[in-house]
PDB file of C-alpha atoms in Angstrom:
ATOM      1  CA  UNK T 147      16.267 -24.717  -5.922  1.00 69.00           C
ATOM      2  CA  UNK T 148      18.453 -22.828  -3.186  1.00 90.00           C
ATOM      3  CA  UNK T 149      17.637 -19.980  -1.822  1.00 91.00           C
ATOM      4  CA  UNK T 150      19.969 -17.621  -4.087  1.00 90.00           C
ATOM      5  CA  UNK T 151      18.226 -18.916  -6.900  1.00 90.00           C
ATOM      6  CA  UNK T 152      14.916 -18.729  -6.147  1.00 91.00           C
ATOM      7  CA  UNK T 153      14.871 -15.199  -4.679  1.00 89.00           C
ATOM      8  CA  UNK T 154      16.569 -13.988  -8.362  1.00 86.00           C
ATOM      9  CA  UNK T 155      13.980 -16.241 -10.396  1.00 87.00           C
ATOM     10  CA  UNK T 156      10.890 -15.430  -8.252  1.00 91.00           C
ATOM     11  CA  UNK T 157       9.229 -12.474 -10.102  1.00 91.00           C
ATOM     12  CA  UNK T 158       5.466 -10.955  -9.623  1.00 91.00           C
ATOM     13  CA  UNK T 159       3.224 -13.049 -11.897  1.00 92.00           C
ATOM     14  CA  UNK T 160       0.114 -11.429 -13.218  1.00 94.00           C
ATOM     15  CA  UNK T 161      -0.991 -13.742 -15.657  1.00 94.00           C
ATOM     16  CA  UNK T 162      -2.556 -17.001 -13.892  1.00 97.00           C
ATOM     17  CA  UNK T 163      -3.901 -20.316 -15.796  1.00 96.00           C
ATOM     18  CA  UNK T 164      -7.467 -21.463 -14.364  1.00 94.00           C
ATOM     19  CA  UNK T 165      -5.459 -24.830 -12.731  1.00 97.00           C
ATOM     20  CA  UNK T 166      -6.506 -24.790  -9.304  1.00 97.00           C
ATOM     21  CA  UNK T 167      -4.193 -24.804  -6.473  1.00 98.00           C
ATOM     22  CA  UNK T 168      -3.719 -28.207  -4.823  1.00 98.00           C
ATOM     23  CA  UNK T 169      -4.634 -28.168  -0.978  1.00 98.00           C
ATOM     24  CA  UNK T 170      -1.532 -29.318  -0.028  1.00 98.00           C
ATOM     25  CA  UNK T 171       0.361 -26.528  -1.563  1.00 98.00           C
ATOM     26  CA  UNK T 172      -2.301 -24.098  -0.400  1.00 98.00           C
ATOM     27  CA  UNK T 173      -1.822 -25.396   3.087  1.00 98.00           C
ATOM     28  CA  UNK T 174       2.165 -25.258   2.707  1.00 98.00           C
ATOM     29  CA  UNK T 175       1.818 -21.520   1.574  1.00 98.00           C
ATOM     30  CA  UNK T 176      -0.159 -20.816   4.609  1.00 98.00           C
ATOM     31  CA  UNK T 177       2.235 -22.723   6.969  1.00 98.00           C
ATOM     32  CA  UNK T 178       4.890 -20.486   5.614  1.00 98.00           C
ATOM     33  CA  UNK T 179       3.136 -17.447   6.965  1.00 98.00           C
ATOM     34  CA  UNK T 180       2.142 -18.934  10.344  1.00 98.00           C
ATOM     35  CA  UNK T 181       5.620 -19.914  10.758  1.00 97.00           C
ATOM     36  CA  UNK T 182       6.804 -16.447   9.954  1.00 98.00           C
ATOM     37  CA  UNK T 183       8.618 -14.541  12.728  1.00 98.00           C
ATOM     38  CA  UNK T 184       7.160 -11.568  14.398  1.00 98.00           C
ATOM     39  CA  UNK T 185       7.864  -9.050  16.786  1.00 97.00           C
ATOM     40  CA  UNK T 186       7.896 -10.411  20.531  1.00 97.00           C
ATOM     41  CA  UNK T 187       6.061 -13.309  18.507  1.00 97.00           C
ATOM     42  CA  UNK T 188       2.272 -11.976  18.962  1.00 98.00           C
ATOM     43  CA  UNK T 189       1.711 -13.323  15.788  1.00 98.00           C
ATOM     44  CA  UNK T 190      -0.697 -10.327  14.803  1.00 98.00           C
ATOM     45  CA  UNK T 191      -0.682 -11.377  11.115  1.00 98.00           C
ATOM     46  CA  UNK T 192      -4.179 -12.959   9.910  1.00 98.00           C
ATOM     47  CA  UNK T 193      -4.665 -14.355   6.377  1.00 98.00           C
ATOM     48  CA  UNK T 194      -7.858 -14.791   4.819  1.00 98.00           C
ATOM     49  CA  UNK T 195      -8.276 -17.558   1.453  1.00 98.00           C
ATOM     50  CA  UNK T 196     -10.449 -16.379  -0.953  1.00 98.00           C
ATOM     51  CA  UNK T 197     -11.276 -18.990  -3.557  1.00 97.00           C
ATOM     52  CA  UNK T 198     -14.770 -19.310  -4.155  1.00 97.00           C
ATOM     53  CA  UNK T 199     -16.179 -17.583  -6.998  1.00 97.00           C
ATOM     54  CA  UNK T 200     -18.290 -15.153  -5.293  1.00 98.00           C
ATOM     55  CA  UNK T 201     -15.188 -14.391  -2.855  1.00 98.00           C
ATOM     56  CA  UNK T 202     -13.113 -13.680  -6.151  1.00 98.00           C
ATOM     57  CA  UNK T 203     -15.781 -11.748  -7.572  1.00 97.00           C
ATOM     58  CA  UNK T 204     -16.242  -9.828  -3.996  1.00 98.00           C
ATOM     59  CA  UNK T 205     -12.432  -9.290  -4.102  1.00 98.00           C
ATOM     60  CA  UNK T 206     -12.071  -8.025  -7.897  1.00 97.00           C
ATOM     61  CA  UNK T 207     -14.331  -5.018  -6.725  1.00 97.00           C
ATOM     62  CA  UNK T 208     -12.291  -3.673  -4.449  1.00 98.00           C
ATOM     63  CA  UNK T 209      -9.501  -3.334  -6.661  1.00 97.00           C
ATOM     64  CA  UNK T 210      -8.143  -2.319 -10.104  1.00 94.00           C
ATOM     65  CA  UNK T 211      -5.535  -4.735 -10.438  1.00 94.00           C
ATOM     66  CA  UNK T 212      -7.265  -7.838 -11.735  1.00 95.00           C
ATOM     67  CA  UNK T 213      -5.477 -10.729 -12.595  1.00 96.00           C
ATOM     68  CA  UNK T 214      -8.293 -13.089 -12.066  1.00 95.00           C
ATOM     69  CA  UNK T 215      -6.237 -15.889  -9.995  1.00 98.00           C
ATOM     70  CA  UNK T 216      -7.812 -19.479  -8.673  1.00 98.00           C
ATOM     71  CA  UNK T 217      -7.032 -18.067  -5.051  1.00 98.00           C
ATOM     72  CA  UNK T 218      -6.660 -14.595  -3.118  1.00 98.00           C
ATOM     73  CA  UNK T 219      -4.945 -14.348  -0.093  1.00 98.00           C
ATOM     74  CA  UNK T 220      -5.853 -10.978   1.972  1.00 98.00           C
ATOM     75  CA  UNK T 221      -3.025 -10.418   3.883  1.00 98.00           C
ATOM     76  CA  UNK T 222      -3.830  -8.656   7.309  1.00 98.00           C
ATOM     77  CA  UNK T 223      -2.746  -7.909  10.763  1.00 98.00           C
ATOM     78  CA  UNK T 224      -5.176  -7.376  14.425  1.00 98.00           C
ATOM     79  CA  UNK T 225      -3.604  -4.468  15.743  1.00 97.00           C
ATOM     80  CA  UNK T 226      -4.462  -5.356  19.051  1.00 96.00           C
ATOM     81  CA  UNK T 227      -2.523  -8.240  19.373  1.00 97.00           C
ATOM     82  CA  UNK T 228       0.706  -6.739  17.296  1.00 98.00           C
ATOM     83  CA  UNK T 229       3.875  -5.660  19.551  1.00 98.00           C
ATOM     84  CA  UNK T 230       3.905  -1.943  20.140  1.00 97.00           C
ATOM     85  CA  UNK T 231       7.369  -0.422  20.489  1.00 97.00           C
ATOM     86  CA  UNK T 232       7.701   1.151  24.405  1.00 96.00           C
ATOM     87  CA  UNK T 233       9.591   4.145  22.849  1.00 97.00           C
ATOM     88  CA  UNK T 234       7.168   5.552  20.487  1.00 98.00           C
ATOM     89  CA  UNK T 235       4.260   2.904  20.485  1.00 96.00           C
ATOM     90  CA  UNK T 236       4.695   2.005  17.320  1.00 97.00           C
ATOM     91  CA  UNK T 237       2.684  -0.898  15.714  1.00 97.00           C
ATOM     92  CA  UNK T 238       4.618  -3.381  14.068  1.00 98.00           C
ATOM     93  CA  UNK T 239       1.504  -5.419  12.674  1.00 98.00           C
ATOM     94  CA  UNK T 240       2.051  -4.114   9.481  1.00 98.00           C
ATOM     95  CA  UNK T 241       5.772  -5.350   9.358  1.00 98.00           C
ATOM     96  CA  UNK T 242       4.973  -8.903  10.796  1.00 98.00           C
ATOM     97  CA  UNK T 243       2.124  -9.182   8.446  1.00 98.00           C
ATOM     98  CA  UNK T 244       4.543  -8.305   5.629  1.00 98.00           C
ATOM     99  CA  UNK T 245       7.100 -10.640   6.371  1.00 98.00           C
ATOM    100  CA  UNK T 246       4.478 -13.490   6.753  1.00 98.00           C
ATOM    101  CA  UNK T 247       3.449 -12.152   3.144  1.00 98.00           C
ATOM    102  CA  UNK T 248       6.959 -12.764   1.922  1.00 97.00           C
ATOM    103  CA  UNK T 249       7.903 -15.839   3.018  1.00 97.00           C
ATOM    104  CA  UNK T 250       4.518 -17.095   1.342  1.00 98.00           C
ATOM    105  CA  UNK T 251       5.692 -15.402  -2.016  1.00 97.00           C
ATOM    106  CA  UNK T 252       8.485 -17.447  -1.723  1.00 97.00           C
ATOM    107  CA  UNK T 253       7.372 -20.901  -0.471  1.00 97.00           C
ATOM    108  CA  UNK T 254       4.767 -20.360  -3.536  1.00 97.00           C
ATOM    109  CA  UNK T 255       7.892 -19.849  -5.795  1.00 96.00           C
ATOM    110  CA  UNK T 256       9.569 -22.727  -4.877  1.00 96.00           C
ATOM    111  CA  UNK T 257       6.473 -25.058  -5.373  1.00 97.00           C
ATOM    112  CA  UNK T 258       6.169 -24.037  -8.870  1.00 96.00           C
ATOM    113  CA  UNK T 259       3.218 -20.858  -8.173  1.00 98.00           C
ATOM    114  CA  UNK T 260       2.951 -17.377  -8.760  1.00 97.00           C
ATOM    115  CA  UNK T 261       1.901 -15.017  -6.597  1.00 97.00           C
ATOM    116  CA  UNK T 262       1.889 -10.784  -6.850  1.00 96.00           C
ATOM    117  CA  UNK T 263       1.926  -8.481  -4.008  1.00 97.00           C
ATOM    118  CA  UNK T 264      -1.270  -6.305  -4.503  1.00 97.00           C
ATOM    119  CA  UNK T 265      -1.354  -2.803  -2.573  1.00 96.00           C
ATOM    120  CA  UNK T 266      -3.650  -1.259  -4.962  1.00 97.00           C
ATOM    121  CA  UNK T 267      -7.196  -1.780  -3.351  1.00 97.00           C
ATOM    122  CA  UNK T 268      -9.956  -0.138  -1.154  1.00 97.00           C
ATOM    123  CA  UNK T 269      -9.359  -1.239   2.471  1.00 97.00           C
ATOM    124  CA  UNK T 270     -12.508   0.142   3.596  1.00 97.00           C
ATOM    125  CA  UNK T 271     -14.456  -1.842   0.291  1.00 97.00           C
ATOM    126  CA  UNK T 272     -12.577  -5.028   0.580  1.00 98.00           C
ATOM    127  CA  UNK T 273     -13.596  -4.894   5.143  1.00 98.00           C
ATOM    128  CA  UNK T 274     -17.253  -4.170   4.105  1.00 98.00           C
ATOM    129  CA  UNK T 275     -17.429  -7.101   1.320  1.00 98.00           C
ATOM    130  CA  UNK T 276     -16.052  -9.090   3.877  1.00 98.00           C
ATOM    131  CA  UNK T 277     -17.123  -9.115   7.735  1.00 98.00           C
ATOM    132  CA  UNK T 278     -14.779 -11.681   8.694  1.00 97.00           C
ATOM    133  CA  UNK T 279     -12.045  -9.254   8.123  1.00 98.00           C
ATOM    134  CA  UNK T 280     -13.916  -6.883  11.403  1.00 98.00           C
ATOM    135  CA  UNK T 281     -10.859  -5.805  13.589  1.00 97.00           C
ATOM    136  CA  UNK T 282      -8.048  -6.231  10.951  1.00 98.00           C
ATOM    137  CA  UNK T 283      -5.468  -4.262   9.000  1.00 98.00           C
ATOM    138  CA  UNK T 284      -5.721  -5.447   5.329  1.00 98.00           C
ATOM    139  CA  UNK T 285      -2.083  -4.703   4.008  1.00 98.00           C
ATOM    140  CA  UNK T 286      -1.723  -6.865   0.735  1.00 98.00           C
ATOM    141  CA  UNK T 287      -3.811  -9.281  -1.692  1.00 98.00           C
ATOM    142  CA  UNK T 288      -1.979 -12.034  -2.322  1.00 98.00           C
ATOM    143  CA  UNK T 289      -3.227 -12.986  -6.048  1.00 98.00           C
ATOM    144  CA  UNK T 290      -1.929 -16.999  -5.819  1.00 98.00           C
ATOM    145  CA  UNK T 291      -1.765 -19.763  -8.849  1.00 98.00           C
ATOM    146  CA  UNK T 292      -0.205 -21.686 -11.928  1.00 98.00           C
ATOM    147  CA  UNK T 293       1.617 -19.009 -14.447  1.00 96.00           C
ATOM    148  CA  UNK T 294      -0.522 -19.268 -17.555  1.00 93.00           C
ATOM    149  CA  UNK T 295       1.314 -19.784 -20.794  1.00 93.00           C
ATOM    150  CA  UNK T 296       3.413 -17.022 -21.993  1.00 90.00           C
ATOM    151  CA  UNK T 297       3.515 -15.509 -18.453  1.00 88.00           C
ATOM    152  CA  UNK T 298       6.713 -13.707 -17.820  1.00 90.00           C
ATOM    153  CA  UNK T 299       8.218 -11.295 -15.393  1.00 88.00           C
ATOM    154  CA  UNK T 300       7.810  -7.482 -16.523  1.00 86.00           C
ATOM    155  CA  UNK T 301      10.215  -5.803 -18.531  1.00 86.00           C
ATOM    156  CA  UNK T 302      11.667  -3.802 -15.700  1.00 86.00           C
ATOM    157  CA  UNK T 303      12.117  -7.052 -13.507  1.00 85.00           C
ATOM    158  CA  UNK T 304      15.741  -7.843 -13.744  1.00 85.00           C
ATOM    159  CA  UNK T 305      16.807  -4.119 -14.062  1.00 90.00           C
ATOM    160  CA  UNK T 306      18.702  -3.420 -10.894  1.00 91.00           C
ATOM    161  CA  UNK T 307      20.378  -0.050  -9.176  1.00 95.00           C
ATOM    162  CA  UNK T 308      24.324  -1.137  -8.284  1.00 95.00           C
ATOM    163  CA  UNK T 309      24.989  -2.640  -4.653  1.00 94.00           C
ATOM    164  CA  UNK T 310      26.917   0.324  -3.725  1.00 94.00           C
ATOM    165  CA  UNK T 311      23.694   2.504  -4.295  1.00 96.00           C
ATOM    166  CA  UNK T 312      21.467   0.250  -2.116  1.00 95.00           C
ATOM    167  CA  UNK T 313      23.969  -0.567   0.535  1.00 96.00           C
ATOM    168  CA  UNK T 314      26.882   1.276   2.550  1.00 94.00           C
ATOM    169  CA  UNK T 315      29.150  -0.332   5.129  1.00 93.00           C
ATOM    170  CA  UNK T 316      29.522   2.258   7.574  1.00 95.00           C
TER     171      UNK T 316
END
């Protein structure tokens, strides 16, 4: 599919089938985020899989959006090793670890899996379920899988405000 295509069909699924994810998509999905750039390329972003069931189960209490997905991806970022800006000292982990969440929304797309971006949990729950997560940022879960049947993007999904409302040439 090129990229025109899939950016208009890619829409955020919510209702996953119990197929698991292959490893070799999994592991394209995560190369996509690795490979994602970043400022001064520090790389900050840090992605933790959540598959098993007790990870899933772990995961579904820190948040009220469950869509009970074959795999979770917790998005995060170290904010020690993100780029700072000199002028304000801004930390850009949270943008690099956004655009790494993108381009693994859409590498997921274009092998056939949904994915949703999840903002709506506990940070603070979702670091204590988890230790591994100890010095990070989590920004997003990344519920990842197979649409199940009858899944279909919201109603609101292909409503869109006019170009000239989004964009001016200046």
């Amino acid at each position: 599919m090129d990229f025109a295509a899939l950016s208009a069909a890619r829409y955020s699924l919510r209702k996953f089938s119990a197929q698991p994810v292959e490893p070799e998509k999994l592991n394209l999905i995560l190369e996509a985020g690795r490979n994602a750039p970043t400022a001064h390329n520090n790389q900050p972003q840090r992605i933790f899989v959540l598959q098993s069931p007790e990870a899933l189960e772990k995961a579904d209490a820190c948040t009220a959006a469950h869509f009970h997905p074959p795999v979770i991806l917790v998005v995060a970022y170290d904010p020690e090793t993100a780029w700072h800006r000199e002028t304000d000292g801004k930390n850009h982990g949270e943008i690099d670890a956004a655009i790494a969440t993108t381009q693994m929304m859409l590498q997921a797309a274009d092998l056939g899996l949904g994915t949703t971006y999840v903002g709506m949990f506990e940070p603070e729950k979702l670091l204590a379920a988890f230790p591994e997560m100890a010095g990070t940022f989590p920004i997003a879960m990344l519920p990842l899988g197979y649409p199940a049947e009858g899944a279909h993007p919201a109603r609101l999904h292909n409503d869109r405000k006019p170009m000239d409302e989004l964009v001016k040439t200046l």
